[in-house]
Coordinates of C-alpha atoms in Angstrom, one line a residue:
Chain A
M1 CA 44.7 -26.0 17.1
S2 CA 42.1 -23.9 15.2
G3 CA 41.4 -26.7 12.8
L4 CA 41.6 -24.3 9.8
T5 CA 41.4 -26.2 6.6
R6 CA 43.0 -25.7 3.3
T7 CA 39.6 -25.4 1.7
E8 CA 38.6 -22.5 4.0
V9 CA 41.8 -20.7 3.1
A10 CA 41.1 -21.2 -0.6
H11 CA 37.6 -19.9 0.0
V12 CA 38.8 -16.7 1.7
A13 CA 41.4 -16.2 -1.0
R14 CA 38.7 -16.4 -3.6
L15 CA 36.5 -13.9 -1.8
A16 CA 39.5 -11.5 -1.7
R17 CA 40.2 -12.2 -5.4
L18 CA 43.7 -13.7 -4.6
R19 CA 45.0 -16.4 -6.8
L20 CA 47.2 -18.7 -4.7
S21 CA 49.4 -21.5 -5.8
D22 CA 49.2 -24.9 -4.1
E23 CA 52.4 -24.1 -2.2
E24 CA 51.0 -20.8 -1.0
L25 CA 47.8 -22.4 0.1
D26 CA 49.8 -24.8 2.2
L27 CA 51.9 -22.1 3.6
F28 CA 49.1 -19.7 4.5
T29 CA 47.0 -22.4 6.0
V30 CA 49.7 -23.0 8.5
Q31 CA 50.4 -19.3 9.1
L32 CA 46.7 -18.3 9.4
A33 CA 46.1 -21.2 11.8
R34 CA 48.8 -19.9 14.1
I35 CA 47.1 -16.5 14.1
L36 CA 43.7 -18.0 14.9
D37 CA 45.3 -20.1 17.7
H38 CA 46.7 -16.9 19.2
A39 CA 43.2 -15.4 19.1
A40 CA 41.8 -18.5 20.7
D41 CA 44.5 -18.2 23.5
M42 CA 43.2 -14.7 24.2
Q43 CA 39.6 -15.9 24.1
S44 CA 40.4 -18.3 26.9
L45 CA 41.6 -15.5 29.3
D46 CA 39.2 -14.2 31.9
L47 CA 38.7 -10.6 30.8
A48 CA 35.5 -10.0 32.6
G49 CA 36.8 -6.8 34.3
V50 CA 38.3 -5.3 31.1
V51 CA 36.3 -2.8 29.1
A52 CA 36.1 -3.6 25.4
T53 CA 38.3 -1.5 23.2
A54 CA 36.3 -0.3 20.3
H55 CA 39.0 1.9 18.9
P56 CA 42.5 2.9 19.9
Y57 CA 41.5 6.5 20.0
D58 CA 39.2 7.6 22.8
L59 CA 37.0 9.6 20.5
I60 CA 33.3 9.5 19.6
N61 CA 31.0 11.5 17.2
V62 CA 33.6 12.8 14.9
V63 CA 31.4 14.6 12.3
R64 CA 31.5 17.4 9.8
E65 CA 28.9 20.0 8.9
D66 CA 26.7 19.2 5.9
V67 CA 28.3 21.8 3.7
V68 CA 29.1 21.2 0.0
R69 CA 32.8 21.4 -0.9
P70 CA 34.2 21.4 -4.5
S71 CA 34.3 18.1 -6.3
L72 CA 37.1 17.1 -8.6
D73 CA 37.2 18.1 -12.3
R74 CA 35.8 15.3 -14.3
D75 CA 38.5 15.3 -17.0
V76 CA 41.1 14.9 -14.3
V77 CA 39.1 12.0 -12.7
L78 CA 38.5 10.2 -16.0
A79 CA 42.1 10.6 -17.0
A80 CA 43.0 8.3 -14.2
A81 CA 40.5 5.7 -15.3
P82 CA 41.7 2.7 -17.4
D83 CA 39.0 3.6 -19.9
A84 CA 36.2 6.1 -20.2
E85 CA 33.1 6.7 -22.3
D86 CA 30.3 9.3 -22.2
G87 CA 31.7 10.9 -19.0
C88 CA 31.7 7.5 -17.3
F89 CA 34.2 4.9 -16.2
A90 CA 34.1 2.1 -18.6
V91 CA 34.6 -1.4 -17.2
P92 CA 34.3 -4.9 -18.6
R93 CA 30.6 -5.8 -18.6
I94 CA 29.3 -7.0 -15.3
M95 CA 27.0 -10.0 -15.8
G96 CA 24.2 -10.7 -13.4
E97 CA 22.8 -8.5 -10.7
E98 CA 22.3 -4.7 -10.5
L99 CA 23.0 -3.6 -7.0
Chain B
M1 CA -4.9 -12.8 -6.1
T2 CA -5.0 -15.0 -3.0
L3 CA -3.0 -18.1 -2.1
P4 CA -4.8 -21.5 -2.1
E5 CA -6.7 -22.5 1.0
G6 CA -4.4 -23.5 3.9
W7 CA -1.4 -21.4 2.8
E8 CA 0.0 -18.2 4.3
M9 CA 2.7 -15.9 3.0
V10 CA 5.3 -14.3 5.4
V11 CA 6.9 -11.2 4.1
G12 CA 9.5 -8.8 5.5
L13 CA 10.7 -5.7 3.7
E14 CA 14.0 -3.9 3.6
V15 CA 13.5 -0.3 2.5
H16 CA 16.5 1.8 1.5
T17 CA 15.9 5.5 1.5
E18 CA 18.4 8.1 0.4
L19 CA 18.7 11.0 2.8
R20 CA 18.0 14.6 1.7
T21 CA 21.3 16.0 2.9
A22 CA 23.2 18.6 1.0
T23 CA 26.3 16.4 0.8
K24 CA 27.3 12.8 0.8
M25 CA 27.7 10.6 3.8
F26 CA 31.5 10.8 4.2
C27 CA 32.6 13.6 1.9
G28 CA 31.6 17.2 0.9
C29 CA 30.5 16.2 -2.6
A30 CA 26.9 17.4 -3.4
N31 CA 24.1 14.9 -3.0
V32 CA 21.9 15.7 -6.0
F33 CA 19.9 13.6 -8.4
G34 CA 20.3 14.0 -12.1
A35 CA 23.7 15.8 -12.3
E36 CA 26.0 15.1 -15.2
A37 CA 27.9 11.8 -14.7
N38 CA 30.9 11.9 -12.4
T39 CA 30.7 15.6 -11.7
N40 CA 30.1 15.1 -7.9
V41 CA 33.0 12.9 -7.1
C42 CA 36.2 13.3 -5.0
P43 CA 39.0 11.0 -3.6
V44 CA 36.7 9.8 -0.8
C45 CA 33.7 8.7 -2.8
L46 CA 36.0 7.3 -5.6
G47 CA 37.8 5.2 -3.0
L48 CA 41.3 6.6 -3.9
P49 CA 44.1 5.5 -1.7
G50 CA 44.8 7.6 1.3
S51 CA 41.4 9.3 1.4
L52 CA 39.6 9.2 4.7
P53 CA 35.8 9.4 5.4
V54 CA 34.3 12.0 7.8
L55 CA 30.7 11.4 8.9
N56 CA 28.0 13.9 7.9
E57 CA 26.3 15.3 11.0
R58 CA 23.0 15.9 9.3
A59 CA 22.8 12.3 8.0
V60 CA 23.0 11.2 11.6
S61 CA 20.3 13.6 12.7
M62 CA 18.1 12.4 9.8
A63 CA 18.7 8.8 10.7
M64 CA 17.7 9.5 14.3
A65 CA 14.5 11.4 13.1
I66 CA 13.6 8.3 11.2
G67 CA 14.2 6.1 14.2
M68 CA 12.1 8.4 16.4
A69 CA 9.2 8.4 13.9
L70 CA 9.3 4.6 14.0
H71 CA 9.4 4.4 17.8
A72 CA 12.9 2.8 17.7
T73 CA 15.6 2.9 20.3
I74 CA 18.6 5.1 19.5
A75 CA 21.8 3.6 20.8
P76 CA 25.5 4.0 20.5
S77 CA 26.5 2.5 17.1
T78 CA 29.5 1.6 15.0
F79 CA 30.4 1.3 11.3
H80 CA 31.6 -1.8 9.5
R81 CA 33.0 -2.6 6.1
K82 CA 30.9 -4.9 4.0
N83 CA 33.4 -6.4 1.6
Y84 CA 32.6 -7.4 -2.0
F85 CA 33.8 -6.7 -5.4
Y86 CA 31.6 -4.7 -7.8
P87 CA 32.6 -1.9 -10.1
D88 CA 30.0 0.5 -8.8
M89 CA 31.7 0.4 -5.4
P90 CA 35.3 1.6 -6.0
K91 CA 36.6 1.0 -2.5
D92 CA 35.6 -2.7 -2.8
F93 CA 33.6 -2.4 0.4
Q94 CA 30.5 -0.5 1.5
I95 CA 30.5 1.3 4.8
S96 CA 27.4 0.1 6.7
Q97 CA 26.3 -0.6 10.2
Y98 CA 26.3 -4.2 11.3
D99 CA 25.8 -5.5 14.8
L100 CA 25.3 -2.1 16.4
P101 CA 22.9 -0.1 14.3
I102 CA 21.9 3.5 15.3
N103 CA 18.2 2.5 15.5
S104 CA 16.8 -0.8 16.7
G105 CA 13.4 -2.1 17.6
G106 CA 10.3 0.0 16.8
Y107 CA 7.1 -0.4 14.8
L108 CA 4.9 1.2 12.2
D109 CA 1.1 1.3 12.5
L110 CA -0.7 1.0 9.2
P111 CA -3.9 2.7 8.2
D112 CA -5.7 -0.7 8.2
G113 CA -5.0 -1.0 11.9
S114 CA -2.2 -3.6 11.7
R115 CA 1.2 -3.1 13.2
V116 CA 4.5 -4.1 11.6
R117 CA 7.6 -4.3 13.8
I118 CA 10.8 -2.6 12.8
E119 CA 13.9 -4.6 13.5
R120 CA 16.4 -1.9 12.8
A121 CA 17.1 1.3 10.8
H122 CA 20.8 1.7 10.1
L123 CA 23.0 4.1 8.2
E124 CA 25.0 3.1 5.2
E125 CA 26.3 4.6 1.9
D126 CA 24.9 4.2 -1.5
T127 CA 26.9 2.7 -4.4
G128 CA 27.5 4.3 -7.8
K129 CA 25.3 3.6 -10.8
S130 CA 26.2 1.3 -13.6
T131 CA 24.7 1.1 -17.1
H132 CA 25.3 -2.1 -19.0
L133 CA 25.9 -1.8 -22.7
G134 CA 24.8 -4.8 -24.6
A135 CA 26.9 -6.3 -27.3
S136 CA 26.9 -3.9 -30.2
G137 CA 28.5 -3.7 -33.6
R138 CA 31.7 -2.3 -32.2
I139 CA 34.9 -4.1 -32.9
H140 CA 36.6 -4.0 -29.5
G141 CA 35.1 -3.9 -26.0
A142 CA 31.5 -3.9 -27.2
D143 CA 30.4 -5.7 -24.1
R144 CA 31.0 -3.3 -21.2
S145 CA 29.5 -1.3 -18.4
L146 CA 29.7 2.4 -17.7
V147 CA 29.9 3.6 -14.2
D148 CA 28.8 7.0 -12.7
Y149 CA 30.0 7.6 -9.2
N150 CA 27.7 10.6 -8.4
R151 CA 25.6 8.3 -6.2
S152 CA 28.6 6.7 -4.6
G153 CA 28.6 7.7 -1.0
V154 CA 25.1 9.2 -0.9
P155 CA 23.7 8.6 2.7
L156 CA 21.1 5.9 3.0
V157 CA 19.1 4.5 5.9
E158 CA 18.0 0.9 5.5
I159 CA 14.8 0.1 7.4
V160 CA 14.3 -3.6 8.1
S161 CA 10.8 -4.8 9.1
G162 CA 10.0 -7.8 11.1
P163 CA 8.5 -10.8 9.2
D164 CA 5.0 -9.5 10.1
I165 CA 3.5 -8.9 6.7
R166 CA 0.9 -11.5 5.5
S167 CA -0.3 -10.2 2.2
A168 CA 1.0 -8.4 -0.9
A169 CA -1.6 -5.6 -0.3
Q170 CA -0.3 -5.2 3.3
A171 CA 3.2 -5.0 2.0
R172 CA 2.2 -2.2 -0.3
L173 CA 0.3 -0.4 2.5
Y174 CA 3.4 -0.7 4.7
A175 CA 5.7 0.7 2.0
S176 CA 3.3 3.6 1.3
E177 CA 2.9 4.5 5.0
L178 CA 6.6 4.2 5.6
R179 CA 7.2 6.5 2.6
A180 CA 4.8 9.0 4.0
V181 CA 6.6 8.9 7.4
L182 CA 10.0 9.3 5.7
I183 CA 8.7 12.3 3.9
A184 CA 7.2 13.8 7.0
T185 CA 10.5 13.5 8.9
G186 CA 12.2 15.6 6.2
A187 CA 14.8 12.8 5.7
S188 CA 13.6 11.6 2.3
D189 CA 11.8 12.9 -0.8
G190 CA 10.2 9.4 -1.2
R191 CA 10.7 9.6 -5.0
M192 CA 10.7 5.9 -6.0
E193 CA 10.9 6.7 -9.7
E194 CA 14.2 8.4 -9.1
G195 CA 15.4 5.5 -7.0
S196 CA 15.6 7.5 -3.8
M197 CA 13.5 4.8 -2.1
R198 CA 14.1 1.2 -3.1
I199 CA 12.7 -2.0 -1.6
D200 CA 13.8 -5.6 -1.3
A201 CA 11.2 -8.1 -0.2
N202 CA 11.8 -11.3 1.7
V203 CA 9.1 -13.8 0.9
S204 CA 8.3 -17.2 2.2
V205 CA 5.2 -19.3 2.5
R206 CA 4.0 -21.9 5.0
R207 CA 1.0 -24.1 5.6
N208 CA -1.1 -22.5 8.3
G209 CA 0.4 -23.0 11.8
E210 CA 3.7 -24.3 10.5
P211 CA 7.1 -22.7 11.2
F212 CA 8.5 -20.2 8.7
G213 CA 9.5 -21.6 5.3
T214 CA 12.7 -21.0 3.3
R215 CA 12.6 -17.4 2.0
C216 CA 13.6 -15.8 -1.2
E217 CA 14.8 -12.2 -1.5
I218 CA 13.4 -10.1 -4.4
K219 CA 15.8 -7.2 -5.1
N220 CA 15.3 -3.7 -6.1
L221 CA 11.5 -3.2 -6.4
N222 CA 11.2 0.4 -7.4
S223 CA 7.5 1.1 -7.4
L224 CA 4.6 0.2 -5.0
R225 CA 2.9 -1.6 -7.9
S226 CA 6.0 -3.7 -8.7
L227 CA 6.3 -4.5 -5.0
Q228 CA 2.7 -5.9 -4.8
R229 CA 2.9 -7.8 -8.0
A230 CA 6.3 -9.3 -7.3
I231 CA 5.2 -10.6 -3.9
E232 CA 2.0 -12.0 -5.2
F233 CA 3.9 -13.8 -8.0
E234 CA 6.6 -15.1 -5.7
A235 CA 4.3 -16.4 -3.0
Q236 CA 2.2 -18.2 -5.7
R237 CA 5.4 -19.7 -7.2
Q238 CA 6.6 -21.0 -3.9
V239 CA 3.2 -22.6 -3.1
E240 CA 3.0 -24.3 -6.5
L241 CA 6.6 -25.5 -6.0
L242 CA 5.8 -27.0 -2.6
E243 CA 2.5 -28.5 -3.6
G244 CA 4.3 -30.2 -6.5
G245 CA 6.7 -31.8 -4.0
G246 CA 9.6 -29.5 -4.6
V247 CA 11.6 -27.4 -2.2
V248 CA 12.2 -23.7 -2.1
R249 CA 15.9 -22.8 -2.4
Q250 CA 17.1 -19.8 -0.5
E251 CA 18.2 -17.4 -3.2
T252 CA 18.1 -13.8 -4.5
R253 CA 15.6 -13.2 -7.2
H254 CA 15.0 -10.5 -9.7
W255 CA 11.6 -9.1 -10.6
D256 CA 10.9 -8.5 -14.3
E257 CA 8.1 -5.9 -14.5
T258 CA 7.4 -6.5 -18.2
V259 CA 7.2 -10.3 -17.9
G260 CA 5.5 -10.1 -14.5
A261 CA 7.7 -12.8 -13.0
T262 CA 10.7 -13.3 -10.7
S263 CA 13.7 -15.3 -11.7
T264 CA 16.9 -16.5 -10.0
M265 CA 19.7 -14.0 -9.7
R266 CA 22.0 -15.8 -7.5
V267 CA 21.8 -18.7 -5.1
K268 CA 22.4 -17.7 -1.5
E269 CA 25.0 -20.3 -0.4
E270 CA 27.5 -19.5 -3.1
A271 CA 27.7 -15.8 -2.4
E272 CA 27.0 -13.6 0.7
D273 CA 30.2 -13.8 2.6
Y274 CA 30.9 -10.2 3.2
R275 CA 33.6 -10.5 5.9
Y276 CA 32.2 -7.6 7.8
F277 CA 34.8 -5.9 10.1
R278 CA 35.0 -2.7 11.9
E279 CA 35.7 0.4 9.8
P280 CA 39.0 1.5 11.3
D281 CA 38.7 5.0 9.8
L282 CA 35.6 5.9 11.7
V283 CA 35.1 6.2 15.4
D284 CA 32.0 5.2 17.4
L285 CA 28.8 7.2 17.1
A286 CA 27.0 8.0 20.3
P287 CA 24.7 11.0 20.0
D288 CA 24.1 12.5 23.4
A289 CA 20.8 13.5 24.9
A290 CA 21.1 17.1 23.8
W291 CA 21.7 16.1 20.1
Q292 CA 18.8 13.6 20.3
Q293 CA 16.6 16.3 21.8
R294 CA 17.4 18.8 19.0
V295 CA 16.2 16.2 16.5
A296 CA 13.1 15.4 18.5
D297 CA 12.2 19.1 18.8
E298 CA 12.3 19.5 15.0
L299 CA 10.1 16.4 14.4
G300 CA 6.6 17.4 13.5
P301 CA 3.5 15.2 13.8
M302 CA 3.4 12.0 11.7
P303 CA 1.1 11.4 8.7
A304 CA -1.4 9.3 10.6
E305 CA -2.1 12.1 13.0
R306 CA -2.1 14.8 10.3
R307 CA -4.4 12.7 8.1
A308 CA -6.9 12.2 10.9
A309 CA -6.9 15.9 11.5
V310 CA -8.0 16.6 7.9
V311 CA -10.5 13.7 7.9
G312 CA -12.0 15.3 11.0
L313 CA -12.8 18.4 9.1
L314 CA -14.7 16.5 6.4
G315 CA -16.6 14.0 8.5
E316 CA -17.0 11.1 6.1
P317 CA -14.6 11.6 3.3
S318 CA -15.1 9.7 0.0
D319 CA -12.4 7.4 -1.4
A320 CA -11.4 10.2 -3.8
Q321 CA -11.1 12.6 -0.9
R322 CA -9.0 10.1 1.0
D323 CA -6.6 9.9 -1.9
A324 CA -6.6 13.7 -2.0
I325 CA -5.8 13.8 1.7
D326 CA -2.8 11.4 1.1
V327 CA -1.5 13.7 -1.6
V328 CA -1.9 16.8 0.6
I329 CA -0.2 15.2 3.6
D330 CA 2.7 13.9 1.4
L331 CA 3.3 17.4 0.2
G332 CA 2.8 19.0 3.6
L333 CA 0.2 21.4 2.3
E334 CA -2.7 20.7 4.7
R335 CA -2.2 24.1 6.4
F336 CA -4.3 25.6 3.5
V337 CA -7.2 23.2 4.3
H338 CA -7.0 24.0 8.0
A339 CA -6.9 27.8 7.2
T340 CA -10.0 27.4 5.1
H341 CA -11.8 25.6 7.9
A342 CA -10.7 28.1 10.5
A343 CA -12.2 30.9 8.3
G344 CA -15.5 29.0 8.0
G345 CA -14.9 28.2 4.3
D346 CA -15.7 25.1 2.2
V347 CA -13.3 22.4 3.3
A348 CA -14.2 20.0 0.4
V349 CA -13.5 22.6 -2.2
A350 CA -10.3 23.7 -0.5
L351 CA -9.1 20.0 -0.3
A352 CA -9.7 19.6 -4.0
R353 CA -7.8 22.7 -5.0
V354 CA -4.9 21.9 -2.7
A355 CA -4.7 18.3 -4.0
N356 CA -4.8 19.4 -7.6
E357 CA -3.8 23.0 -8.3
L358 CA -1.4 23.4 -5.4
A359 CA 0.0 19.9 -5.6
A360 CA 0.9 20.4 -9.3
A361 CA 3.0 23.5 -8.5
E362 CA 6.7 23.3 -7.9
D363 CA 6.6 26.0 -5.2
V364 CA 3.7 27.6 -3.4
S365 CA 5.6 29.9 -1.2
K366 CA 4.1 33.0 -2.9
L367 CA 0.6 31.9 -2.1
T368 CA -0.5 33.1 1.3
E369 CA -3.0 31.1 3.3
A370 CA -5.2 34.2 3.4
A371 CA -5.2 34.6 -0.4
F372 CA -6.0 30.9 -0.7
V373 CA -8.9 31.1 1.8
A374 CA -10.3 34.2 0.0
T375 CA -10.1 32.5 -3.4
I376 CA -12.1 29.5 -2.0
A377 CA -14.6 31.9 -0.6
L378 CA -15.1 33.6 -4.0
E379 CA -15.6 30.2 -5.6
S380 CA -18.0 28.9 -3.0
S381 CA -20.1 32.1 -3.2
G382 CA -20.3 31.8 -7.0
Q383 CA -18.4 35.0 -7.6
L384 CA -15.8 32.9 -9.4
S385 CA -16.5 29.8 -11.4
A386 CA -14.4 26.7 -10.7
T387 CA -12.4 27.3 -13.8
Q388 CA -11.8 30.9 -12.9
A389 CA -10.8 30.0 -9.4
K390 CA -8.2 27.6 -10.7
T391 CA -6.8 30.3 -13.0
V392 CA -6.7 32.8 -10.1
L393 CA -4.9 30.2 -7.9
A394 CA -2.4 29.5 -10.7
D395 CA -1.6 33.3 -10.9
L396 CA -1.4 33.6 -7.1
I397 CA 1.1 30.6 -7.0
A398 CA 3.2 32.1 -9.8
S399 CA 3.3 35.7 -8.6
G400 CA 1.5 36.1 -5.3
G401 CA -1.1 38.9 -4.7
E402 CA -4.7 39.2 -3.6
P403 CA -7.4 37.1 -5.4
R404 CA -9.9 40.0 -6.1
E405 CA -7.2 42.0 -7.8
V406 CA -5.9 39.0 -9.7
A407 CA -9.5 38.1 -10.8
A408 CA -10.1 41.7 -11.9
A409 CA -6.8 41.8 -13.8
R410 CA -7.9 38.6 -15.6
G411 CA -11.3 40.2 -16.5
F412 CA -13.2 37.8 -14.4
E413 CA -16.2 39.9 -13.7
Q414 CA -18.4 39.0 -10.9
L415 CA -21.6 37.4 -12.1
S416 CA -24.2 38.8 -9.8
A417 CA -27.1 36.8 -8.4
D418 CA -29.5 39.1 -10.2
S419 CA -28.0 38.7 -13.6
L420 CA -27.7 34.9 -13.1
G421 CA -31.4 34.9 -12.3
D422 CA -32.2 36.8 -15.5
I423 CA -30.2 34.5 -17.6
V424 CA -31.8 31.4 -16.1
A425 CA -35.3 32.9 -16.5
A426 CA -34.6 33.6 -20.2
L427 CA -33.3 30.1 -20.9
I428 CA -36.3 28.5 -19.2
A429 CA -38.6 30.6 -21.4
A430 CA -36.7 29.5 -24.5
N431 CA -36.8 25.8 -23.6
P432 CA -40.3 25.1 -22.3
D433 CA -40.3 21.3 -23.0
E434 CA -37.1 20.6 -21.0
W435 CA -38.3 22.9 -18.2
S436 CA -41.6 21.1 -17.8
R437 CA -39.8 17.7 -17.7
F438 CA -37.4 19.1 -15.1
R439 CA -40.5 20.4 -13.1
D440 CA -42.0 16.9 -13.4
G441 CA -39.0 15.5 -11.5
D442 CA -36.5 14.6 -14.2
D443 CA -33.4 15.9 -12.4
K444 CA -31.1 15.0 -15.2
L445 CA -32.4 18.1 -17.0
A446 CA -30.6 20.3 -14.5
Q447 CA -27.3 19.5 -16.3
F448 CA -28.9 20.6 -19.6
F449 CA -29.7 24.0 -18.2
V450 CA -26.3 24.3 -16.5
G451 CA -24.7 23.7 -19.9
L452 CA -26.9 26.4 -21.5
V453 CA -26.0 28.9 -18.7
M454 CA -22.3 28.1 -19.0
R455 CA -22.4 28.7 -22.8
E456 CA -24.4 31.9 -22.3
T457 CA -21.9 33.2 -19.6
K458 CA -18.8 31.8 -21.2
G459 CA -18.1 29.7 -18.2
R460 CA -18.4 32.5 -15.7
A461 CA -21.3 31.1 -13.8
N462 CA -21.0 28.8 -10.8
G463 CA -22.6 25.4 -11.5
K464 CA -23.9 25.0 -8.0
A465 CA -25.4 28.4 -8.0
V466 CA -27.2 27.6 -11.3
I467 CA -28.6 24.4 -9.9
A468 CA -29.8 26.3 -6.8
E469 CA -31.4 28.8 -9.0
L470 CA -33.2 26.1 -11.0
H471 CA -34.5 24.4 -7.9
A472 CA -35.7 27.7 -6.5
R473 CA -37.8 28.2 -9.6
R474 CA -39.1 24.6 -9.8

């Protein structure tokens, strides 16, 4: 068993801004624990000879040239915003830090 | 300011620099500062559903150039999502590099001889910019923030130093040397006032010989002065706290420049769970030897070497000249000083003109090295006064041309040695008391005569030539 606790699930839900009922918390604790158990099963396998898979596609260095392409029209962009002011997206005031 | 006896500060810096690419990190929107809000945005940098990032090749080249300049190891790397919610990041995650950064290891040597290790220098994207409106008289929604996404997705390199810095002054020196290196690589314009280089400082203190103490992170220091003051304040605060029997809490702190103090922004334990995971929309980055070689080939000498070359021309530069050299190296204009030296001209005068007149110009592409050297020669020989030489340079910078022609067009007639001699002789005759005091050894009187000559010639005379003339007659 992974030993996943209800508190940990509540914490992860809060980080993801999900509001869960008590019933959902119970349910997801059981379900997520099963997923973690499955991962633990795989961890226990001897995979020394298997190359790590970084990505399902066997591609590296997919890049584009540094050339400017047209941006969107601002009126169109702001029309999709819940609220706008002075050419900016207006959102509820963020308290605390500036990032 | 120094810490009380027996205490030592331990500082590491995280420097974010925006890259001077034409476009953003993962989309073709223009990367420019100061554009009208939300005019350089598209589905990718707005985080609209279904949009997919494609990595900017030049951002990778610039990141490698920075790594090479810092003697770092370039290795295959990956991108991760750093998840958190904040309105200036519309995707609700920032694409960054986590356990496998493009550059790791390395060091930066500072002008004072110290060496600071570099832990890593990785690629990531910048966030948008929010402006917080305070509560105003408006009836509804008075308390809100406005967000501009022009900066969202601008490529950044974050350079993380080792915990090797031991004073606020050394932190400042590190930041200023790193800034010079970033500019020299061509990856950054180093404009801290525009936010294109921003610094976070990790500060802790310990009694001599003890293990590292608990550190606090001071966010977003946007000038070298703020950096130095904030670190001094924070180290002092921690020492006072510990000496008073308290403990330092690991937290993020904000520096208030006007108050001159740091204050708690958020406590570490209750935040900082970014749930990093691999960005599934981007593949691995593994620049091959040929790509790395192209970047290496374009990388010129670094500031320390270029500075030493100019210092070598001057012998023992004064402090003011050292400052001038820093300016000239930052702007990449030292070729004019070297050209002057190669032509046997006055290097000190050349340095002063480059650090002032040329540095103040937006663009010096019309000024040829030959024209610059010739102007300095005219000034040194006294055919142009300092004021006239500055005017001629300004004209040459604005429209190009040849200095003699520009001087003639300006009506700067050459003041011949003969006529200067005549003027000096006449002024000596008119001021016999001052002259005899000068002859008796009162050198201050030289400036008196220089002033008279300048008035007489309407500033056309060369001050040094006048002094030479006075001494010849003493």
